[in-house]
Amino acid sequence: MTSPELLSLIFFHLTLVFFVLDLANAQGLKVGFYQQTCPSAEAIIKNTTAQYISRAPSLAPALLRMHFHDCFVNGCDGSVLINSTKNNVAEKDSAPDLSLRGFQVIDGVKIAVEKECPGVVSCADILALVARDAVSMIKGPNWPVPTGRRDGRVSTAQNALNNLPSPFSNITQLQASFASKGLSVKDLAVLSGAHTIGISHCFPAVTIRLYNFTGKGDTDPTIDPNYAAVLKKICKPGDLTTLVEMDPGSRKTFDTHYYSIVSKRRGLFQSDGALLSDSETKAYVLSQISSGSTFLKDFGPAMVKMGKIGVLTGKSGEIRKRCAFIN
């Protein structure tokens, strides 16, 4: 068996195993879970989210990223929201999560929901719904969010470091990371499209890619040289503060432009460029810059699938009173 065949077989079995493990819990989720216990929950969440997004639309990509980071660490259990204590460094204080923003939105929504229905709606569900609502409010896709998640009680920085895909990841690492969560290669290509909105700090992902890719003062050879030259004018070595658009010229619009820049080797991160290194992800990228683009239709189902990773349902976990604190 050749190496590519072996890799494909391992990927298939990993995906199958995690799909079966998650399926039992995911079956506890359903659209409208709170219809009887808190009928106004989703309306309250949407209206409160709108108050924040109308003032600061840039929170939409931040909240979408927060949901992604939550789901990839311990499953979608709201663990990314928990504060560190003197005895524990939580996920939000791990290196990959230090740039997360929007926690005040989740807290504000939780307060509003608790006033109406104390102790009923989980922080994990609030995060999933807020991410959806925020994206739709900037004219992105809308999708039905199955609810019924419960909140986890474990949040450690090490778990975040061990589980979150890195912007330095190559395609093999990305595929393995997504497979470990029961997500397919297509899901990887679709969910990467979330980079159509938002910004990033130059350091570390961009500056290392530009100035010290292999530790020898070199530039990633897979990036378009003209784009690299543009980035070097924005991101200087050692720059810790400057922000750069992930989808230049279109960062406020949820569209297929991201795939256009990736196809030209102008993706901001190594992980964006990696989509051209695999036949399936490359085919998806190229298909989105044609008249037959399916990204806006594909994104919702991929988010629903991601939102079922490792969920706690039934009597597992808890319903936190405040999202940053375990009861």
XYZ file of C-alpha atoms in Angstrom:
327
model
C 0.000 0.000 0.000
C 1.427 3.400 -0.967
C 1.811 6.227 1.549
C -1.077 8.306 0.096
C -3.356 5.245 0.211
C -2.338 4.521 3.806
C -2.931 8.157 4.806
C -6.386 8.074 3.213
C -7.237 4.854 5.051
C -6.096 6.262 8.404
C -8.053 9.478 7.762
C -11.211 7.484 6.946
C -10.979 5.349 10.082
C -10.253 8.327 12.340
C -13.255 10.178 10.940
C -15.487 7.122 11.368
C -14.417 6.485 14.959
C -15.031 10.067 16.083
C -18.291 10.258 14.153
C -19.621 7.204 16.021
C -18.386 8.505 19.391
C -19.982 11.913 18.913
C -23.209 10.633 17.379
C -24.667 9.380 20.651
C -24.309 12.767 22.310
C -25.174 14.768 19.196
C -28.514 12.947 19.017
C -29.468 14.897 22.152
C -29.396 18.117 20.113
C -32.361 19.449 18.180
C -33.452 22.710 16.613
C -35.794 24.463 19.028
C -34.592 22.571 22.106
C -35.731 25.417 24.385
C -39.175 25.814 22.820
C -40.904 24.536 25.966
C -38.472 25.586 28.701
C -37.534 29.065 27.406
C -39.546 29.925 24.252
C -38.051 33.400 23.885
C -34.411 32.290 24.294
C -33.351 32.476 20.661
C -35.100 35.815 20.109
C -33.401 37.286 23.186
C -30.037 35.963 22.002
C -30.536 37.383 18.506
C -31.724 40.795 19.699
C -28.940 41.167 22.253
C -26.314 40.079 19.725
C -27.671 42.659 17.277
C -27.071 45.427 19.817
C -23.355 44.580 19.805
C -22.918 43.840 16.088
C -24.714 47.031 15.028
C -22.112 49.036 16.951
C -19.098 46.849 16.132
C -19.555 44.606 13.056
C -15.936 43.450 13.406
C -17.091 41.327 16.346
C -18.796 38.930 13.906
C -15.611 37.166 12.733
C -14.302 37.230 16.317
C -17.385 35.422 17.632
C -17.295 32.913 14.781
C -13.650 32.173 15.620
C -14.512 31.803 19.303
C -17.113 29.125 18.481
C -14.556 27.275 16.340
C -11.959 27.416 19.130
C -14.533 26.170 21.629
C -15.549 23.172 19.536
C -12.020 22.016 18.724
C -11.057 21.835 22.413
C -13.111 19.427 24.562
C -15.986 19.723 22.083
C -18.601 22.494 21.895
C -19.044 22.838 25.652
C -18.388 26.503 26.359
C -15.024 25.702 27.956
C -13.339 28.528 26.026
C -15.401 30.983 28.080
C -14.120 29.878 31.504
C -11.731 32.151 33.392
C -8.397 30.981 34.764
C -8.011 30.539 38.511
C -4.986 30.540 40.793
C -4.840 26.756 40.377
C -5.610 26.477 36.666
C -4.669 28.243 33.427
C -7.806 28.049 31.277
C -8.156 27.820 27.485
C -8.729 31.540 26.993
C -5.242 32.208 28.415
C -3.464 29.757 26.107
C -1.297 31.268 23.375
C -3.728 30.488 20.507
C -6.647 32.065 22.392
C -5.030 35.257 23.672
C -6.316 37.155 20.620
C -9.932 35.984 21.024
C -12.406 38.844 21.459
C -16.105 39.196 22.107
C -16.428 37.625 25.536
C -18.458 40.672 26.597
C -21.067 39.760 23.976
C -21.521 36.277 25.396
C -21.710 37.668 28.934
C -24.254 40.284 27.886
C -26.409 37.714 26.128
C -26.218 35.347 29.094
C -27.388 38.072 31.480
C -30.349 38.847 29.216
C -31.327 35.174 28.912
C -30.941 34.532 32.653
C -33.382 37.357 33.416
C -36.045 35.536 31.408
C -35.147 31.908 32.120
C -32.712 31.390 35.000
C -30.550 28.285 34.812
C -32.014 26.936 31.571
C -29.896 27.927 28.559
C -26.268 26.787 28.392
C -23.330 29.024 27.568
C -22.288 26.492 24.913
C -25.615 26.968 23.113
C -25.439 30.725 23.500
C -22.016 30.757 21.817
C -23.247 28.581 18.933
C -26.316 30.784 18.395
C -24.415 34.059 18.757
C -21.845 32.929 16.163
C -24.644 32.128 13.700
C -26.557 35.346 14.397
C -23.448 37.534 14.155
C -22.525 36.088 10.748
C -26.057 36.496 9.394
C -26.156 40.092 10.672
C -23.243 41.040 8.402
C -25.157 39.496 5.477
C -23.440 36.121 5.692
C -25.199 32.743 5.603
C -27.886 31.748 8.081
C -28.349 28.193 9.288
C -30.519 26.284 11.792
C -28.576 25.660 15.019
C -29.457 22.455 16.876
C -29.385 23.176 20.613
C -29.354 21.183 23.833
C -25.637 21.397 24.628
C -24.586 21.534 28.259
C -21.561 23.307 29.666
C -18.280 21.577 30.446
C -16.412 21.901 33.709
C -12.866 21.478 32.360
C -10.824 24.180 30.655
C -7.036 24.004 30.396
C -4.539 25.913 28.305
C -2.730 22.695 27.451
C -5.863 21.231 25.865
C -6.074 24.268 23.614
C -2.426 23.946 22.611
C -2.904 20.244 21.880
C -6.094 20.547 19.821
C -6.328 23.817 17.924
C -5.130 23.769 14.306
C -2.228 26.151 13.827
C -1.875 28.820 11.127
C 1.519 27.152 10.538
C -0.119 23.781 9.743
C 0.520 21.953 6.482
C -2.246 20.034 4.725
C -1.391 16.704 6.381
C -1.601 18.265 9.836
C -4.858 20.043 8.986
C -6.471 16.885 7.652
C -5.431 14.920 10.744
C -6.740 17.653 13.055
C -10.132 17.794 11.332
C -10.381 14.017 11.076
C -9.797 13.738 14.825
C -12.963 15.800 15.284
C -15.012 13.772 12.811
C -14.773 16.413 10.085
C -14.080 15.640 6.438
C -11.620 17.086 3.946
C -14.498 19.037 2.406
C -15.374 20.430 5.853
C -11.766 21.629 6.110
C -12.033 23.449 2.778
C -15.426 24.953 3.633
C -14.663 26.067 7.188
C -11.359 27.613 6.063
C -13.569 29.980 4.084
C -14.455 31.690 7.372
C -11.234 33.621 6.730
C -13.259 35.636 4.235
C -13.958 37.988 7.150
C -11.705 39.362 9.840
C -8.167 40.409 10.628
C -5.037 38.979 12.210
C -1.998 40.294 14.013
C 1.184 40.205 11.966
C 2.941 38.278 14.719
C 3.566 35.425 14.844
C 1.916 33.668 11.903
C 2.552 36.277 9.232
C 5.963 37.603 10.262
C 7.461 34.140 10.653
C 6.079 33.147 7.247
C 7.637 36.262 5.717
C 10.973 36.494 7.494
C 11.967 33.177 9.059
C 9.938 30.400 7.463
C 12.443 27.578 7.998
C 14.535 29.310 10.641
C 17.035 30.600 8.071
C 15.699 34.117 7.501
C 13.697 32.983 4.477
C 10.175 33.515 3.083
C 7.629 30.749 2.509
C 8.257 29.804 -1.153
C 4.581 28.941 -1.686
C 3.374 32.517 -1.182
C 3.011 34.801 -4.216
C 6.177 36.972 -4.218
C 4.237 40.134 -5.046
C 1.849 39.537 -2.147
C 4.802 38.805 0.135
C 6.314 42.157 -0.856
C 3.034 43.925 0.003
C 2.832 42.160 3.364
C 6.423 43.086 4.206
C 5.467 46.762 3.909
C 2.711 46.202 6.484
C 4.308 43.640 8.800
C 7.855 44.426 9.905
C 10.066 41.929 11.788
C 9.199 41.911 15.477
C 5.939 43.834 14.919
C 3.597 42.749 17.730
C 0.723 45.185 17.203
C -0.108 45.744 13.528
C -3.253 44.126 12.146
C -3.638 42.802 8.605
C -6.716 41.753 6.608
C -7.204 38.023 6.073
C -9.135 38.689 2.842
C -7.698 41.963 1.492
C -10.305 44.320 0.065
C -13.183 42.085 1.162
C -12.665 41.454 4.874
C -16.053 42.900 5.865
C -18.010 40.869 3.324
C -18.855 37.194 3.714
C -18.264 35.989 0.165
C -16.122 33.694 -2.007
C -13.290 36.203 -2.460
C -11.160 34.270 0.021
C -10.963 31.354 -2.412
C -9.932 33.690 -5.202
C -6.931 34.970 -3.249
C -5.986 31.466 -2.086
C -6.020 30.274 -5.706
C -3.486 33.038 -6.488
C -1.240 31.918 -3.585
C -2.195 35.018 -1.604
C -3.699 33.348 1.460
C -2.444 35.086 4.602
C -1.507 31.973 6.576
C 0.488 28.894 5.680
C -2.689 26.926 6.500
C -4.574 28.907 3.835
C -1.939 28.190 1.219
C -1.955 24.527 2.263
C -5.392 24.113 0.659
C -3.607 24.046 -2.711
C -1.448 21.090 -1.584
C -4.213 18.480 -1.722
C -6.243 17.520 -4.786
C -9.614 17.598 -2.983
C -9.151 20.887 -1.148
C -7.581 22.483 -4.242
C -10.536 21.365 -6.353
C -12.908 22.953 -3.846
C -10.941 26.220 -3.860
C -11.003 26.406 -7.641
C -14.688 25.498 -7.853
C -15.605 28.484 -5.670
C -14.182 31.037 -8.097
C -16.432 29.840 -10.907
C -20.076 30.652 -11.561
C -21.008 27.389 -9.818
C -19.788 28.423 -6.362
C -21.414 26.489 -3.514
C -19.589 28.023 -0.522
C -22.476 30.087 0.846
C -24.702 26.998 0.688
C -22.018 24.675 2.099
C -21.022 26.826 5.066
C -24.137 26.331 7.202
C -24.151 22.507 7.084
C -20.424 22.452 7.870
C -21.039 24.699 10.884
C -23.868 22.449 12.092
C -21.534 19.459 11.823
C -18.771 21.279 13.668
C -21.262 22.381 16.314
C -21.919 18.731 17.234
C -18.316 17.905 18.106
C -18.032 16.309 21.554
C -21.205 17.910 22.922
C -22.475 17.241 26.420
C -26.210 16.526 26.610
C -28.788 15.100 28.999
C -27.399 15.166 32.533
C -23.750 15.567 31.544
C -22.006 18.810 32.389
C -23.996 21.705 33.827
C -25.810 24.928 32.965
C -23.475 27.692 34.113
C -25.014 30.690 35.841
C -22.166 32.878 34.552
C -20.268 31.715 31.494
C -16.818 32.550 32.848
C -17.253 30.548 36.043
C -17.908 26.887 36.764
C -20.870 26.517 39.120
